[in-house]
């Protein structure tokens, strides 16, 4: 039974890896299930056994990418001595992730699918771990006495998360990679100015 489960899990991950490449190359809307079938050389029936829809498959690839991003961030954050340092590292890691092709497909997905109801819940579930990283950073800085905000940690986490996510559109205005990272550093600096203990 374990062997069957393991083989099924391998197949699911293989489908997701191939789909991720297609989503990165073509975008969400332009990638069809036929494209995925062709890239994987797996029947549509098998693909639909693992993922009920292209949307579900896309959200799975985003969720897996988020897990990788969080692991990468935690590894880098372990080198920081203060919450402020960790916040700058968070901004840099987030900028790096937003510069990836897969991250650029999320706004397209949201616009093309008119995300509501169950899929809105699923999307919220997928991005919740990212938000939790932001919230944890804010709470750590407050607990250490580095920051003394007037707002709640939850509100600040949403403000910072929305700000950094929103900055991702600057790459469409011709900002180079270094300018892009500089914007994220500047956003963190402005944010910290508002919450740093006086």
PDB file of C-alpha atoms in Angstrom:
ATOM      1  CA  UNK A   1       0.000   0.000   0.000  1.00  0.00           C
ATOM      2  CA  UNK A   2       2.851   2.380   0.896  1.00  0.00           C
ATOM      3  CA  UNK A   3       4.499   1.652  -2.471  1.00  0.00           C
ATOM      4  CA  UNK A   4       1.287   2.533  -4.353  1.00  0.00           C
ATOM      5  CA  UNK A   5       0.894   5.753  -2.368  1.00  0.00           C
ATOM      6  CA  UNK A   6       4.526   6.613  -3.020  1.00  0.00           C
ATOM      7  CA  UNK A   7       4.163   6.011  -6.771  1.00  0.00           C
ATOM      8  CA  UNK A   8       0.978   8.076  -6.834  1.00  0.00           C
ATOM      9  CA  UNK A   9       2.702  10.902  -4.966  1.00  0.00           C
ATOM     10  CA  UNK A  10       5.635  10.782  -7.399  1.00  0.00           C
ATOM     11  CA  UNK A  11       3.246  11.011 -10.341  1.00  0.00           C
ATOM     12  CA  UNK A  12       1.399  13.926  -8.751  1.00  0.00           C
ATOM     13  CA  UNK A  13       4.659  15.798  -8.133  1.00  0.00           C
ATOM     14  CA  UNK A  14       5.892  15.080 -11.657  1.00  0.00           C
ATOM     15  CA  UNK A  15       2.674  16.486 -13.124  1.00  0.00           C
ATOM     16  CA  UNK A  16       2.993  19.571 -10.908  1.00  0.00           C
ATOM     17  CA  UNK A  17       6.656  20.127 -11.851  1.00  0.00           C
ATOM     18  CA  UNK A  18       5.908  19.944 -15.571  1.00  0.00           C
ATOM     19  CA  UNK A  19       2.843  22.163 -15.186  1.00  0.00           C
ATOM     20  CA  UNK A  20       4.912  24.719 -13.260  1.00  0.00           C
ATOM     21  CA  UNK A  21       7.331  24.997 -16.193  1.00  0.00           C
ATOM     22  CA  UNK A  22       4.404  25.564 -18.564  1.00  0.00           C
ATOM     23  CA  UNK A  23       2.752  28.140 -16.275  1.00  0.00           C
ATOM     24  CA  UNK A  24       6.076  29.991 -16.071  1.00  0.00           C
ATOM     25  CA  UNK A  25       6.594  29.924 -19.841  1.00  0.00           C
ATOM     26  CA  UNK A  26       3.069  30.522 -21.117  1.00  0.00           C
ATOM     27  CA  UNK A  27       1.172  31.995 -18.181  1.00  0.00           C
ATOM     28  CA  UNK A  28      -1.900  30.580 -16.482  1.00  0.00           C
ATOM     29  CA  UNK A  29      -4.548  31.338 -19.112  1.00  0.00           C
ATOM     30  CA  UNK A  30      -2.503  30.156 -22.108  1.00  0.00           C
ATOM     31  CA  UNK A  31      -1.608  26.814 -20.518  1.00  0.00           C
ATOM     32  CA  UNK A  32      -4.155  24.119 -21.293  1.00  0.00           C
ATOM     33  CA  UNK A  33      -4.641  20.686 -19.784  1.00  0.00           C
ATOM     34  CA  UNK A  34      -3.702  19.324 -23.220  1.00  0.00           C
ATOM     35  CA  UNK A  35      -0.363  21.170 -22.947  1.00  0.00           C
ATOM     36  CA  UNK A  36       0.164  19.550 -19.560  1.00  0.00           C
ATOM     37  CA  UNK A  37      -0.810  16.115 -20.906  1.00  0.00           C
ATOM     38  CA  UNK A  38       1.634  16.537 -23.771  1.00  0.00           C
ATOM     39  CA  UNK A  39       4.485  17.716 -21.517  1.00  0.00           C
ATOM     40  CA  UNK A  40       3.996  14.900 -19.008  1.00  0.00           C
ATOM     41  CA  UNK A  41       3.071  12.143 -21.469  1.00  0.00           C
ATOM     42  CA  UNK A  42       0.437  11.136 -18.917  1.00  0.00           C
ATOM     43  CA  UNK A  43      -3.207  10.601 -19.843  1.00  0.00           C
ATOM     44  CA  UNK A  44      -5.730  13.312 -19.024  1.00  0.00           C
ATOM     45  CA  UNK A  45      -7.572  10.767 -16.883  1.00  0.00           C
ATOM     46  CA  UNK A  46      -4.495  10.293 -14.702  1.00  0.00           C
ATOM     47  CA  UNK A  47      -3.935  14.038 -14.488  1.00  0.00           C
ATOM     48  CA  UNK A  48      -7.560  14.579 -13.458  1.00  0.00           C
ATOM     49  CA  UNK A  49      -7.207  11.774 -10.902  1.00  0.00           C
ATOM     50  CA  UNK A  50      -4.564  13.872  -9.112  1.00  0.00           C
ATOM     51  CA  UNK A  51      -5.962  17.341  -9.880  1.00  0.00           C
ATOM     52  CA  UNK A  52      -9.654  17.952 -10.505  1.00  0.00           C
ATOM     53  CA  UNK A  53      -8.942  21.056 -12.613  1.00  0.00           C
ATOM     54  CA  UNK A  54      -6.206  23.234 -14.058  1.00  0.00           C
ATOM     55  CA  UNK A  55      -7.020  25.707 -11.304  1.00  0.00           C
ATOM     56  CA  UNK A  56      -6.408  23.123  -8.584  1.00  0.00           C
ATOM     57  CA  UNK A  57      -3.124  22.126 -10.252  1.00  0.00           C
ATOM     58  CA  UNK A  58      -2.035  25.773 -10.480  1.00  0.00           C
ATOM     59  CA  UNK A  59      -2.813  26.409  -6.808  1.00  0.00           C
ATOM     60  CA  UNK A  60      -0.852  23.277  -5.870  1.00  0.00           C
ATOM     61  CA  UNK A  61       2.210  24.564  -7.770  1.00  0.00           C
ATOM     62  CA  UNK A  62       1.904  27.936  -6.004  1.00  0.00           C
ATOM     63  CA  UNK A  63       1.575  26.225  -2.622  1.00  0.00           C
ATOM     64  CA  UNK A  64       4.693  24.131  -3.259  1.00  0.00           C
ATOM     65  CA  UNK A  65       6.628  27.222  -4.412  1.00  0.00           C
ATOM     66  CA  UNK A  66       5.544  29.034  -1.229  1.00  0.00           C
ATOM     67  CA  UNK A  67       6.855  26.170   0.917  1.00  0.00           C
ATOM     68  CA  UNK A  68      10.226  26.399  -0.849  1.00  0.00           C
ATOM     69  CA  UNK A  69      10.275  30.193  -0.399  1.00  0.00           C
ATOM     70  CA  UNK A  70       9.520  29.910   3.331  1.00  0.00           C
ATOM     71  CA  UNK A  71      12.301  27.326   3.801  1.00  0.00           C
ATOM     72  CA  UNK A  72      14.757  29.559   1.937  1.00  0.00           C
ATOM     73  CA  UNK A  73      13.729  32.592   4.010  1.00  0.00           C
ATOM     74  CA  UNK A  74      14.025  30.727   7.342  1.00  0.00           C
ATOM     75  CA  UNK A  75      17.506  29.506   6.460  1.00  0.00           C
ATOM     76  CA  UNK A  76      18.630  33.071   5.698  1.00  0.00           C
ATOM     77  CA  UNK A  77      16.773  34.539   8.700  1.00  0.00           C
ATOM     78  CA  UNK A  78      18.701  32.238  11.053  1.00  0.00           C
ATOM     79  CA  UNK A  79      21.794  34.373  10.371  1.00  0.00           C
ATOM     80  CA  UNK A  80      20.142  37.611  11.592  1.00  0.00           C
ATOM     81  CA  UNK A  81      20.549  38.931  15.120  1.00  0.00           C
ATOM     82  CA  UNK A  82      17.561  41.310  15.231  1.00  0.00           C
ATOM     83  CA  UNK A  83      13.996  41.349  13.960  1.00  0.00           C
ATOM     84  CA  UNK A  84      14.896  44.442  11.913  1.00  0.00           C
ATOM     85  CA  UNK A  85      17.652  42.506  10.123  1.00  0.00           C
ATOM     86  CA  UNK A  86      15.222  39.656   9.529  1.00  0.00           C
ATOM     87  CA  UNK A  87      12.717  42.073   8.037  1.00  0.00           C
ATOM     88  CA  UNK A  88      15.255  43.290   5.467  1.00  0.00           C
ATOM     89  CA  UNK A  89      16.103  39.668   4.658  1.00  0.00           C
ATOM     90  CA  UNK A  90      12.379  38.988   4.298  1.00  0.00           C
ATOM     91  CA  UNK A  91      12.072  41.895   1.853  1.00  0.00           C
ATOM     92  CA  UNK A  92      14.996  40.615  -0.211  1.00  0.00           C
ATOM     93  CA  UNK A  93      13.650  37.048  -0.281  1.00  0.00           C
ATOM     94  CA  UNK A  94      10.217  38.315  -1.207  1.00  0.00           C
ATOM     95  CA  UNK A  95      11.655  40.488  -3.988  1.00  0.00           C
ATOM     96  CA  UNK A  96      13.521  37.468  -5.315  1.00  0.00           C
ATOM     97  CA  UNK A  97      10.330  35.408  -5.280  1.00  0.00           C
ATOM     98  CA  UNK A  98       8.271  38.159  -6.921  1.00  0.00           C
ATOM     99  CA  UNK A  99      10.866  38.309  -9.686  1.00  0.00           C
ATOM    100  CA  UNK A 100      10.169  34.656 -10.530  1.00  0.00           C
ATOM    101  CA  UNK A 101       8.029  33.745 -13.511  1.00  0.00           C
ATOM    102  CA  UNK A 102       5.582  31.676 -11.462  1.00  0.00           C
ATOM    103  CA  UNK A 103       4.834  34.523  -9.035  1.00  0.00           C
ATOM    104  CA  UNK A 104       4.024  36.739 -12.005  1.00  0.00           C
ATOM    105  CA  UNK A 105       1.223  34.372 -13.035  1.00  0.00           C
ATOM    106  CA  UNK A 106      -0.765  34.840  -9.805  1.00  0.00           C
ATOM    107  CA  UNK A 107      -2.298  38.246 -10.721  1.00  0.00           C
ATOM    108  CA  UNK A 108      -3.139  36.826 -14.165  1.00  0.00           C
ATOM    109  CA  UNK A 109      -4.835  33.837 -12.522  1.00  0.00           C
ATOM    110  CA  UNK A 110      -6.869  36.064 -10.205  1.00  0.00           C
ATOM    111  CA  UNK A 111      -7.979  38.274 -13.106  1.00  0.00           C
ATOM    112  CA  UNK A 112      -8.781  35.423 -15.499  1.00  0.00           C
ATOM    113  CA  UNK A 113     -10.711  33.205 -13.118  1.00  0.00           C
ATOM    114  CA  UNK A 114     -12.814  35.790 -11.268  1.00  0.00           C
ATOM    115  CA  UNK A 115     -11.810  34.004  -8.060  1.00  0.00           C
ATOM    116  CA  UNK A 116     -14.763  33.592  -5.688  1.00  0.00           C
ATOM    117  CA  UNK A 117     -16.269  31.139  -3.236  1.00  0.00           C
ATOM    118  CA  UNK A 118     -14.412  27.863  -2.825  1.00  0.00           C
ATOM    119  CA  UNK A 119     -11.476  28.910  -5.016  1.00  0.00           C
ATOM    120  CA  UNK A 120     -11.116  32.163  -3.078  1.00  0.00           C
ATOM    121  CA  UNK A 121     -10.913  30.047   0.083  1.00  0.00           C
ATOM    122  CA  UNK A 122      -8.317  27.790  -1.530  1.00  0.00           C
ATOM    123  CA  UNK A 123      -6.252  30.779  -2.689  1.00  0.00           C
ATOM    124  CA  UNK A 124      -6.415  32.233   0.829  1.00  0.00           C
ATOM    125  CA  UNK A 125      -5.246  28.876   2.190  1.00  0.00           C
ATOM    126  CA  UNK A 126      -2.329  28.873  -0.262  1.00  0.00           C
ATOM    127  CA  UNK A 127      -1.095  32.379   0.628  1.00  0.00           C
ATOM    128  CA  UNK A 128      -1.808  32.140   4.383  1.00  0.00           C
ATOM    129  CA  UNK A 129       1.632  30.656   5.205  1.00  0.00           C
ATOM    130  CA  UNK A 130       3.304  33.682   3.556  1.00  0.00           C
ATOM    131  CA  UNK A 131       1.176  36.029   5.644  1.00  0.00           C
ATOM    132  CA  UNK A 132       2.082  34.028   8.774  1.00  0.00           C
ATOM    133  CA  UNK A 133       5.786  34.665   8.064  1.00  0.00           C
ATOM    134  CA  UNK A 134       5.104  38.417   7.940  1.00  0.00           C
ATOM    135  CA  UNK A 135       2.985  38.276  11.092  1.00  0.00           C
ATOM    136  CA  UNK A 136       5.636  36.284  12.958  1.00  0.00           C
ATOM    137  CA  UNK A 137       8.281  38.860  12.041  1.00  0.00           C
ATOM    138  CA  UNK A 138       6.139  41.765  13.268  1.00  0.00           C
ATOM    139  CA  UNK A 139       5.309  39.964  16.533  1.00  0.00           C
ATOM    140  CA  UNK A 140       8.976  39.137  17.119  1.00  0.00           C
ATOM    141  CA  UNK A 141      10.047  42.766  16.679  1.00  0.00           C
ATOM    142  CA  UNK A 142       7.345  43.974  19.066  1.00  0.00           C
ATOM    143  CA  UNK A 143       8.168  41.308  21.686  1.00  0.00           C
ATOM    144  CA  UNK A 144      11.875  42.185  21.527  1.00  0.00           C
ATOM    145  CA  UNK A 145      11.037  45.846  22.043  1.00  0.00           C
ATOM    146  CA  UNK A 146      12.547  46.888  18.707  1.00  0.00           C
ATOM    147  CA  UNK A 147       9.257  48.306  17.467  1.00  0.00           C
ATOM    148  CA  UNK A 148       6.478  50.207  19.188  1.00  0.00           C
ATOM    149  CA  UNK A 149       3.601  50.459  16.734  1.00  0.00           C
ATOM    150  CA  UNK A 150       0.195  52.036  17.245  1.00  0.00           C
ATOM    151  CA  UNK A 151      -1.446  49.361  15.071  1.00  0.00           C
ATOM    152  CA  UNK A 152      -1.987  45.678  15.795  1.00  0.00           C
ATOM    153  CA  UNK A 153       0.559  43.139  14.590  1.00  0.00           C
ATOM    154  CA  UNK A 154      -2.126  41.655  12.318  1.00  0.00           C
ATOM    155  CA  UNK A 155      -2.835  45.011  10.650  1.00  0.00           C
ATOM    156  CA  UNK A 156       0.874  45.697  10.202  1.00  0.00           C
ATOM    157  CA  UNK A 157       1.419  42.260   8.670  1.00  0.00           C
ATOM    158  CA  UNK A 158      -1.347  42.929   6.127  1.00  0.00           C
ATOM    159  CA  UNK A 159       0.045  46.398   5.375  1.00  0.00           C
ATOM    160  CA  UNK A 160       3.560  45.065   4.817  1.00  0.00           C
ATOM    161  CA  UNK A 161       2.403  41.993   2.888  1.00  0.00           C
ATOM    162  CA  UNK A 162       0.215  44.123   0.606  1.00  0.00           C
ATOM    163  CA  UNK A 163       2.972  46.687   0.092  1.00  0.00           C
ATOM    164  CA  UNK A 164       5.609  44.143  -0.881  1.00  0.00           C
ATOM    165  CA  UNK A 165       3.194  42.192  -3.052  1.00  0.00           C
ATOM    166  CA  UNK A 166       2.070  45.398  -4.772  1.00  0.00           C
ATOM    167  CA  UNK A 167       5.661  46.373  -5.544  1.00  0.00           C
ATOM    168  CA  UNK A 168       5.917  43.362  -7.833  1.00  0.00           C
ATOM    169  CA  UNK A 169       4.214  45.323 -10.630  1.00  0.00           C
ATOM    170  CA  UNK A 170       7.231  47.660 -10.898  1.00  0.00           C
ATOM    171  CA  UNK A 171       9.042  45.018 -12.938  1.00  0.00           C
ATOM    172  CA  UNK A 172       6.519  45.673 -15.710  1.00  0.00           C
ATOM    173  CA  UNK A 173       7.661  49.310 -15.811  1.00  0.00           C
ATOM    174  CA  UNK A 174      11.187  48.407 -16.827  1.00  0.00           C
ATOM    175  CA  UNK A 175      12.808  48.331 -13.403  1.00  0.00           C
ATOM    176  CA  UNK A 176      15.989  46.270 -13.482  1.00  0.00           C
ATOM    177  CA  UNK A 177      16.760  43.654 -10.860  1.00  0.00           C
ATOM    178  CA  UNK A 178      18.904  45.967  -8.697  1.00  0.00           C
ATOM    179  CA  UNK A 179      16.308  48.774  -8.849  1.00  0.00           C
ATOM    180  CA  UNK A 180      13.686  46.209  -7.941  1.00  0.00           C
ATOM    181  CA  UNK A 181      15.626  45.096  -4.838  1.00  0.00           C
ATOM    182  CA  UNK A 182      16.307  48.730  -3.908  1.00  0.00           C
ATOM    183  CA  UNK A 183      12.547  49.425  -3.943  1.00  0.00           C
ATOM    184  CA  UNK A 184      11.938  46.545  -1.553  1.00  0.00           C
ATOM    185  CA  UNK A 185      14.703  47.775   0.782  1.00  0.00           C
ATOM    186  CA  UNK A 186      13.187  51.275   0.649  1.00  0.00           C
ATOM    187  CA  UNK A 187       9.718  49.936   1.417  1.00  0.00           C
ATOM    188  CA  UNK A 188      11.084  48.125   4.485  1.00  0.00           C
ATOM    189  CA  UNK A 189      12.890  51.316   5.601  1.00  0.00           C
ATOM    190  CA  UNK A 190       9.713  53.411   5.267  1.00  0.00           C
ATOM    191  CA  UNK A 191       7.698  50.749   7.091  1.00  0.00           C
ATOM    192  CA  UNK A 192      10.246  50.567   9.921  1.00  0.00           C
ATOM    193  CA  UNK A 193      10.291  54.345  10.282  1.00  0.00           C
ATOM    194  CA  UNK A 194       6.627  54.191  11.185  1.00  0.00           C
ATOM    195  CA  UNK A 195       6.958  51.472  13.829  1.00  0.00           C
ATOM    196  CA  UNK A 196      10.450  51.844  15.301  1.00  0.00           C
ATOM    197  CA  UNK A 197      10.602  52.750  18.964  1.00  0.00           C
ATOM    198  CA  UNK A 198      11.386  56.448  19.443  1.00  0.00           C
TER     199      UNK A 198
END
